[in-house]
XYZ file of C-alpha atoms in Angstrom:
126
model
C -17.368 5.095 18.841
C -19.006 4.260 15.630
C -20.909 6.022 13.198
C -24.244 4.527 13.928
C -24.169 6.447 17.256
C -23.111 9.921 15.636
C -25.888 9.495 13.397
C -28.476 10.842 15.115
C -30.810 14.370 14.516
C -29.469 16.052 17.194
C -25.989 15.476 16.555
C -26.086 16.731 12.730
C -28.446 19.637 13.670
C -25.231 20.274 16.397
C -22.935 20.129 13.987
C -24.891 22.753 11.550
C -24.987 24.871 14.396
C -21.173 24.892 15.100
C -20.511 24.907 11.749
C -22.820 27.913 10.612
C -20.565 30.613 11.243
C -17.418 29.335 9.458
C -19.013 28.086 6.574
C -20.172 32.471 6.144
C -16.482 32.625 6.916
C -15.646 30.704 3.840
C -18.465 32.244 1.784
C -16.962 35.758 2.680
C -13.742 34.378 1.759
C -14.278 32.711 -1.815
C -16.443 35.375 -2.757
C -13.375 37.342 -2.155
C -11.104 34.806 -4.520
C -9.687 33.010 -1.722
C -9.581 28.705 -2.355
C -9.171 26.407 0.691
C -8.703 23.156 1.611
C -10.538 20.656 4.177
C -8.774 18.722 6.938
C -10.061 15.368 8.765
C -9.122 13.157 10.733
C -8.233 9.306 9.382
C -11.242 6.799 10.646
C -12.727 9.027 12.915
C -17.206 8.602 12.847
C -16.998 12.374 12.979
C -14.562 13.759 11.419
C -13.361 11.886 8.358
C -12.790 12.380 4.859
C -13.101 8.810 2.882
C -13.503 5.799 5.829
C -14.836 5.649 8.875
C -15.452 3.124 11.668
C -18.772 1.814 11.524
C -20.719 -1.114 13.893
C -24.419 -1.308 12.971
C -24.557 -3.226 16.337
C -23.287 -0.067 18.112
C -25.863 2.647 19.710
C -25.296 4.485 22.529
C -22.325 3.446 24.890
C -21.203 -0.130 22.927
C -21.514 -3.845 24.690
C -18.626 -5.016 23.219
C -19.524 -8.532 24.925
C -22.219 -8.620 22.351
C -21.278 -6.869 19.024
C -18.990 -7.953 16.521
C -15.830 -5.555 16.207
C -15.769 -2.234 14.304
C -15.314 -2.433 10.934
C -13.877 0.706 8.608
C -16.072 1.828 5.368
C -15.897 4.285 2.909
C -18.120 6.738 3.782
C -17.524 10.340 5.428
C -17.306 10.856 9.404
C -21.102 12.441 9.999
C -19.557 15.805 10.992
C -17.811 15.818 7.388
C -20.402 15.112 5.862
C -22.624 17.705 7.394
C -19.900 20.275 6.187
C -19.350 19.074 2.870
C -23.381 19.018 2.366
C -23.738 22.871 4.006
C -20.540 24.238 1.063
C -23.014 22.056 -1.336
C -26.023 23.772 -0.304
C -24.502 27.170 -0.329
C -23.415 26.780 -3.834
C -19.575 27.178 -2.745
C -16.654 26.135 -4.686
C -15.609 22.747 -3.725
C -11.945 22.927 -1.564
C -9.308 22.502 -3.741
C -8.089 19.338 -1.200
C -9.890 17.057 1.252
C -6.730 15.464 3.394
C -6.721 13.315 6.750
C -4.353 13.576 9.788
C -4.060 10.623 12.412
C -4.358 11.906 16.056
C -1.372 9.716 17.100
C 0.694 10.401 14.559
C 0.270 14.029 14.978
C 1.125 13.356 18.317
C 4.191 12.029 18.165
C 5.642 13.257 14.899
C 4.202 16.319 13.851
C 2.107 16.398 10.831
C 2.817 14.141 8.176
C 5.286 15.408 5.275
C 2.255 14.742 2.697
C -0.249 17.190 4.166
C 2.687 19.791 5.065
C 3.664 19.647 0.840
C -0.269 20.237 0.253
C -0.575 23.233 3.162
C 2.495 24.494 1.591
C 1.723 24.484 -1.969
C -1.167 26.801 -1.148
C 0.091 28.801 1.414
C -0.055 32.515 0.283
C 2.967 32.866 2.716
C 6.421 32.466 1.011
C-alpha cells in the first residue's frame, strides 16, 4: 500500500470517526494533568510518525507491472496525520513523544529497548 491510496475523503473522514472518542479521552485526561505520548508504526501509509511509503503511480489495488517501486518520504502515515491535526484543532498539549514500532520486529523480539526506556520514563507505575 502507498499513501496515495489512503489519501482519499472517505478514509480521513474514517479515521476522524474512529478517532473521535479517544481524542475526548485525551482531552478529559490532560485537562486532568495527565501528558502522553503517541505510538506509530515505522513506514506504514497509515500509521506513521516521520516516513512513509509513497508511489504517486499507486491508486487502488497497485499494477506493479507498470509502476515504479515504492519509495519512503518524510511525511506522516494519513491516519497520523489526521490525529495529530484533531489534538491541533482541539487546542491540546502536544504528546510529550511521537515514537515508531516495526510490526516484525515486534513480532519477533518484543518491543524495542528504545521505546520501552521512553514508556518507562513516563510510566506513573514504579
Amino acid at each position: 500500500m502507498s499513501r496515495e491510496q489512503y489519501d482519499t475523503v472517505s478514509y480521513r473522514e474514517f479515521s476522524k470517526r474512529i478517532l473521535e472518542p479517544y481524542i475526548r479521552l485525551v482531552e478529559e485526561l490532560v485537562r486532568d494533568g495527565c501528558e502522553y505520548i503517541v505510538i506509530g508504526v515505522k513506514g506504514s501509509p497509515s500509521c506513521a510518525v516521520r516516513v512513509t511509503t509513497s508511489n504517486q503511480c499507486w491508486s487502488g489495488e497497485p499494477r506493479v507491472d507498470k509502476c515504479p517501486p515504492p519509495v519512503k518520504i518524510s511525511s506522516p502515515g494519513v491516519f497520523m496525520e489526521v490525529l495529530l491535526e484533531m489534538i491541533r484543532r482541539k487546542g491540546l498539549r502536544e504528546p510529550l513523544e511521537l515514537l515508531e514500532i516495526d510490526h516484525d520486529e515486534v513480532a519477533a523480539k518484543g518491543l524495542p529497548d528504545d521505546v520501552c526506556r521512553v514508556l518507562e520514563k513516563y510510566s506513573p507505575i514504579k
